Amino acid sequence: MNRESIYGLTFDELAAWLLEYGHKKFRATQVWEWLYRKRVTSFSDMTDVNPDCIQLLADHYVIQTLEEHVKQASADGTVKFLFKLQDGNLIETVLMRHKFGLSVCVTTQVGCNIGCSFCASGLLSKSRDLSSGEIVEQIMNVQLHLDQAGKAERVSHIVVMGIGEPFDNFENLSKFITVVKDHKGLAIGPRHITVSTSGLVPKIMEFADSDMQTNLAISLHAPNNELRTRIMKINRAYPIEKLMQAIDYYLDKTNRRITLEYILLKDVNDQREHALELAELIGDRRQLANVNLIPYNPVDEHSQYQRSTQESIDAFYDTLKKQGVSCSVRLEHGTDIDAACGQLRSKQIKKSAKDETAVDRVASQ
């Protein structure tokens, strides 16, 4: 039976667990510092920790559960990692370089059941949630990659926008955020963490009540129900009216700005009338909402969608601006590698299946 990742414990949980086994609270502080400040990869490297405590940790937990399967580096400094989990499943994690720092996009589920018709992440259905430890370990592995480069760089920002719907794995997401923002460890400020959801209305409200103080992004992608239902099946369960009510609840509860993500699909949702309708939908929320326009990364399996022209992107942006809507166009990263979220994973799984078929064919001859 696989042991769980030590990264799945919050500091308070680690301290309580060690206390239960007769160790003082300061042991938790020692272990925490070795994990997140000194970033050891083996319990035996914790040289000032009591040997009995080391053995206890090793008997119940492991530090590394993710194995680097594929790594792609882009000319712009973006690095996409494909990690293999203990059960053989594959997940993606992406390191991106910005002027404001180094950001990591993490995955929260193996596959996705939301089923957005343009997205590579949903090509393979969800098989399970990631544990909080598996999500934290993505950050730790990227940080170790930076440590090995010897440039004293650190992960400063996190976006929870990888494979899966984060709010469909709410408990483990919450623990992950608690761990990475802990001031004794990675100390990544909550204002440097953004969680994206496709629009799970009850969880948006629960997120508002949780007071995590992180940023929230909503994958909107259409200004009306007819169009949003066509490209995002979640809109059948939570239509735009209910989604906007949840957004209002969040804004009233937190008074924090919200990001509305809008992927531009050629001749589908990128016309001037769509921009005007979007501005009307946002209405008096303008002061606390920003629209993030996203140029589409084409996916072979979704050939019905193409990337909007630069002219259309500029016109959409200009129309929103003239309507007084705060908006930006997402800076692209990794366009020379498998840029779309889930694309690298999907390709690797197909390649493995093809290789296995070829081996079976040879064996049967």
Coordinates of N, CA, C and O in Angstrom, one line a residue, residues 116-119 227 230-232 264-266 268-269 296-299 301-308:
C116 N -16.0 21.0 -21.2 CA -16.0 22.2 -22.0 C -15.6 21.7 -23.4 O -14.6 21.0 -23.6
S117 N -16.4 22.1 -24.4 CA -16.2 21.5 -25.8 C -15.0 22.0 -26.5 O -14.6 21.4 -27.5
F118 N -14.2 23.0 -26.0 CA -13.0 23.5 -26.6 C -11.8 23.0 -25.9 O -10.7 23.3 -26.3
C119 N -11.9 22.3 -24.8 CA -10.8 22.1 -23.8 C -10.1 20.8 -24.0 O -10.8 19.7 -24.0
L227 N -25.4 30.4 -25.9 CA -24.0 30.2 -26.4 C -23.2 29.5 -25.3 O -22.4 28.5 -25.6
R230 N -23.9 25.8 -25.2 CA -23.4 25.1 -26.4 C -21.9 24.8 -26.2 O -21.4 23.7 -26.6
I231 N -21.1 25.6 -25.5 CA -19.7 25.4 -25.4 C -19.3 24.9 -24.0 O -18.2 24.3 -23.8
M232 N -20.2 25.0 -23.0 CA -19.9 24.6 -21.6 C -21.1 23.9 -21.1 O -22.1 24.6 -20.7
L264 N -11.5 33.3 -26.6 CA -12.0 33.8 -27.9 C -11.9 32.8 -29.0 O -10.8 32.3 -29.4
L265 N -13.1 32.4 -29.5 CA -13.2 31.3 -30.5 C -13.7 32.0 -31.8 O -14.7 32.7 -31.8
K266 N -13.0 31.8 -32.8 CA -13.3 32.4 -34.1 C -14.7 32.2 -34.6 O -15.2 31.1 -34.7
V268 N -17.4 32.4 -33.2 CA -18.3 31.7 -32.2 C -18.8 32.7 -31.1 O -20.0 32.9 -30.9
N269 N -17.8 33.3 -30.5 CA -18.1 34.2 -29.4 C -17.3 35.5 -29.4 O -17.1 36.2 -28.4
Y296 N -7.2 31.5 -28.2 CA -7.4 30.1 -28.2 C -6.2 29.3 -28.7 O -5.6 29.7 -29.7
N297 N -5.8 28.3 -28.0 CA -4.8 27.4 -28.4 C -5.5 26.2 -29.1 O -6.1 25.4 -28.4
P298 N -5.4 26.0 -30.4 CA -6.2 25.0 -31.1 C -5.8 23.6 -30.6 O -4.6 23.3 -30.2
V299 N -6.8 22.7 -30.5 CA -6.7 21.3 -30.1 C -7.2 20.4 -31.2 O -8.3 20.6 -31.8
E301 N -8.4 17.5 -31.5 CA -9.7 16.8 -31.2 C -10.9 17.8 -31.3 O -12.0 17.3 -31.3
H302 N -10.6 19.1 -31.2 CA -11.7 20.1 -31.2 C -11.6 21.0 -32.5 O -11.5 22.2 -32.4
S303 N -11.5 20.3 -33.6 CA -11.2 21.1 -34.9 C -12.3 22.0 -35.3 O -12.2 22.8 -36.2
Q304 N -13.5 21.9 -34.6 CA -14.6 22.9 -34.9 C -14.3 24.3 -34.5 O -15.0 25.2 -34.8
Y305 N -13.3 24.4 -33.6 CA -12.9 25.7 -33.1 C -11.5 26.2 -33.6 O -10.6 25.4 -33.7
Q306 N -11.5 27.4 -34.0 CA -10.2 28.0 -34.4 C -9.9 29.3 -33.6 O -10.8 29.8 -33.0
R307 N -8.7 29.7 -33.7 CA -8.2 30.9 -33.0 C -8.8 32.1 -33.6 O -8.8 32.3 -34.9
S308 N -9.3 33.0 -32.8 CA -9.7 34.3 -33.4 C -8.6 35.1 -34.0 O -7.4 35.0 -33.6

